[in-house]
Coordinates of C-alpha atoms in Angstrom, one line a residue:
M108 CA 11.8 259.7 77.3
R109 CA 13.6 262.0 79.6
E110 CA 13.8 264.6 76.8
I111 CA 9.7 265.1 77.2
V112 CA 10.7 266.8 80.7
T113 CA 14.1 267.9 80.3
M114 CA 13.7 269.7 76.9
W115 CA 11.8 272.3 79.4
T116 CA 15.6 273.2 80.8
N117 CA 16.6 274.3 77.2
T118 CA 15.8 277.6 76.3
R119 CA 15.6 277.2 72.8
M120 CA 13.1 274.0 72.9
V121 CA 10.7 276.1 74.9
V122 CA 10.7 278.5 72.0
L123 CA 9.9 276.0 69.8
V124 CA 7.1 274.7 72.0
A125 CA 5.5 278.3 71.5
L126 CA 6.1 278.7 68.0
T127 CA 4.7 275.0 67.5
A128 CA 1.7 275.7 69.5
A129 CA 1.2 279.4 67.9
L130 CA 1.5 277.9 64.3
Y131 CA -1.1 274.6 65.2
A132 CA -3.6 277.2 66.4
A133 CA -3.7 279.6 63.5
V134 CA -3.9 276.7 60.9
L135 CA -6.7 275.3 63.5
I136 CA -9.0 278.1 64.1
P137 CA -9.9 278.9 60.5
F138 CA -11.5 275.6 59.6
K139 CA -13.3 275.0 62.9
I140 CA -16.8 275.9 60.8
A141 CA -15.7 272.7 58.2
T142 CA -17.4 270.5 61.2
I143 CA -17.4 266.8 60.7
I144 CA -18.6 266.2 64.1
P145 CA -19.9 269.2 65.7
G146 CA -18.0 270.2 68.8
F147 CA -15.4 267.5 68.6
T148 CA -14.0 267.0 64.8
E149 CA -13.8 269.1 61.6
V150 CA -11.5 269.1 58.6
R151 CA -8.1 269.6 59.9
P152 CA -5.4 270.4 57.2
G153 CA -3.4 271.5 59.8
A154 CA -2.8 267.8 61.1
V155 CA 0.0 268.4 58.9
V156 CA 1.6 270.6 61.6
P157 CA 1.8 268.0 64.4
L158 CA 3.3 265.3 62.1
V159 CA 6.3 267.6 60.7
L160 CA 6.8 269.7 63.6
G161 CA 7.2 266.7 66.1
Y162 CA 9.5 264.9 63.8
L163 CA 11.4 268.0 62.9
F164 CA 11.6 269.9 66.6
G165 CA 10.9 266.2 68.6
P166 CA 9.7 266.8 72.6
A167 CA 9.0 270.6 71.8
G168 CA 6.9 269.7 68.7
A169 CA 4.9 267.2 71.0
W170 CA 4.2 269.6 73.9
G171 CA 3.3 272.5 71.2
S172 CA 0.7 270.5 69.3
G173 CA -0.8 269.4 72.7
I174 CA -1.4 273.6 73.8
G175 CA -2.1 274.7 70.2
N176 CA -4.8 272.2 69.5
V177 CA -6.3 273.5 73.6
I178 CA -5.9 277.1 72.1
G179 CA -7.8 275.9 69.0
D180 CA -10.4 274.7 71.2
F181 CA -10.6 277.3 73.3
L182 CA -10.3 280.4 70.6
G183 CA -12.5 278.3 68.1
G184 CA -15.3 277.8 70.4
T185 CA -15.0 273.9 71.0
L186 CA -13.3 273.9 74.3
S187 CA -14.6 271.2 76.5
L188 CA -13.7 268.1 78.8
G189 CA -12.7 266.2 75.6
S190 CA -9.8 269.2 74.9
A191 CA -8.1 267.4 77.8
F192 CA -8.1 263.9 75.8
G193 CA -7.5 266.1 72.6
F194 CA -4.3 267.7 74.1
A195 CA -3.0 264.0 75.0
G196 CA -3.9 262.7 71.6
N197 CA -2.1 265.6 69.8
F198 CA 0.8 265.5 71.9
F199 CA 1.4 261.8 70.5
F200 CA 0.2 262.1 67.4
A201 CA 3.5 264.6 67.3
L202 CA 5.5 262.3 69.5
V203 CA 5.0 259.0 67.3
P204 CA 7.2 260.6 64.4
C205 CA 9.6 262.1 66.4
K206 CA 10.4 258.5 68.3
L207 CA 9.7 256.3 65.3
L208 CA 11.8 258.0 62.8
R209 CA 14.9 258.9 65.3
T210 CA 16.3 255.8 64.6
A211 CA 16.7 256.4 60.9
A212 CA 18.5 259.5 61.9
A213 CA 22.4 259.4 60.5
P214 CA 24.5 258.8 63.7
P215 CA 27.2 261.6 64.3
G216 CA 29.7 262.3 61.6
A217 CA 27.7 260.0 58.8
A218 CA 26.2 261.4 55.5
P219 CA 22.8 262.6 55.8
A220 CA 19.9 260.1 54.9
S221 CA 18.8 260.7 51.4
P222 CA 15.5 263.3 51.5
W223 CA 13.5 260.9 49.4
R224 CA 14.4 257.9 51.6
E225 CA 13.5 260.5 54.8
T226 CA 10.2 261.0 53.1
L227 CA 9.3 257.6 52.9
L228 CA 10.3 257.1 56.3
F229 CA 8.1 259.4 57.4
A230 CA 4.9 258.8 55.3
A231 CA 5.2 255.2 57.1
A232 CA 5.4 256.8 60.4
V233 CA 1.9 258.9 59.8
V234 CA 0.3 256.0 60.1
P235 CA 0.5 254.6 63.5
A236 CA 0.8 258.5 64.4
S237 CA -2.8 258.8 63.0
A238 CA -4.1 255.3 64.8
A239 CA -2.5 256.8 68.2
C240 CA -3.8 260.3 68.1
A241 CA -7.8 258.9 67.0
A242 CA -7.4 255.9 69.7
I243 CA -6.6 258.3 72.5
I244 CA -9.4 261.1 71.7
A245 CA -12.2 258.8 70.7
W246 CA -11.4 256.6 73.6
G247 CA -11.5 259.5 76.1
V248 CA -14.6 261.3 74.5
D249 CA -16.3 257.8 74.6
L250 CA -15.1 257.7 78.1
L251 CA -17.5 260.8 78.9
G252 CA -20.2 259.9 76.9
F253 CA -19.8 262.6 74.1
V254 CA -19.7 260.5 70.6
P255 CA -19.1 256.7 70.2
F256 CA -15.6 255.7 70.0
N257 CA -16.0 254.1 66.4
V258 CA -17.7 256.9 64.8
L259 CA -15.1 260.0 66.5
G260 CA -11.9 257.3 65.9
T261 CA -12.8 256.4 62.3
A262 CA -13.2 260.0 61.4
I263 CA -10.1 261.5 63.2
F264 CA -8.1 258.6 61.9
L265 CA -9.1 259.6 58.4
N266 CA -8.6 263.0 58.5
N267 CA -5.3 262.6 59.8
I268 CA -3.9 259.9 57.5
L269 CA -5.1 261.6 54.7
V270 CA -3.7 265.3 55.7
G271 CA -0.8 263.8 56.8
L272 CA -0.2 261.6 53.6
V273 CA -0.7 264.2 50.8
L274 CA 0.6 267.2 52.7
G275 CA 3.0 266.0 55.4
P276 CA 5.8 264.9 52.7
V277 CA 5.6 268.1 50.7
L278 CA 6.0 270.5 54.4
L279 CA 8.7 268.2 54.9
R280 CA 10.6 268.4 52.1
L281 CA 10.4 272.1 52.1
L282 CA 11.2 272.8 55.9
A283 CA 13.6 270.2 57.1
P284 CA 16.4 271.4 55.1
R285 CA 15.8 274.7 56.4
V286 CA 15.7 273.9 59.9
G287 CA 18.8 271.6 59.7
A288 CA 20.8 274.8 58.2
W289 CA 19.3 276.7 61.2
H290 CA 20.4 273.9 63.7
L291 CA 16.8 273.8 65.0
L292 CA 16.4 269.7 64.8
W293 CA 15.6 269.0 68.0
R294 CA 18.6 266.3 68.2
D295 CA 20.9 268.9 67.4
V296 CA 19.8 271.2 70.1
M297 CA 19.7 268.8 72.8
D298 CA 22.6 266.5 71.8
A299 CA 20.6 263.6 71.5
P300 CA 22.1 261.0 69.1
P301 CA 20.0 258.1 68.0
P302 CA 19.6 255.1 70.2
P303 CA 21.2 251.5 69.9
A304 CA 19.7 250.0 66.6
G305 CA 18.4 246.5 68.5
R306 CA 16.2 248.3 71.2
S307 CA 15.5 251.1 68.7
R308 CA 14.1 248.2 66.5
V309 CA 12.1 247.1 69.3
G310 CA 10.5 250.4 70.0
A311 CA 9.3 251.0 66.6
A312 CA 7.8 247.4 66.4
L313 CA 6.1 247.9 70.0
I314 CA 5.1 251.3 68.8
W315 CA 3.4 250.0 65.6
A316 CA 1.9 246.9 67.7
G317 CA 0.2 249.4 70.3
A318 CA -1.2 251.7 67.3

């Protein structure tokens, strides 16, 4: 987890934060009118951005997704105390795929993973990522007394998982080869090899159980 903090010392990672935040906000704002629960959630095809850029850009994608969601709330007229939980939920929405799929990354010098295998692993990571995002935001908003947990949590989870499974693999297949060719994958930028296999399996199991 150190990279969540140490990434701020890397200029390219900071640039990727800004890129992710700007892209996410730009995709969110036009759909603010397509409300599901007024003031709290709407139809969000932009939910694909944290999933894909969280995987590709790692902690930079996570920070950028959290910041981009707050910018979207501010410019879209839905900024409230609940936006703090929106930041946290979208941060982990992007971080979970990064953590889960890092364990499947090819070690240095090995042949890269098959694109189809990478796509299937990504689709599997969408489920716990969507659950984590929904739980964090819905718990916070319910704590503030705005919307019941089960109502908002269900809406967010279903929207995220639907968008993630339909659009996520397509966007990943389009972006991953290009980002890799530009040497902007976060583990290349920060020189972060995959963790030991045993620890990775335990970590992945804990993420699934927690989500």
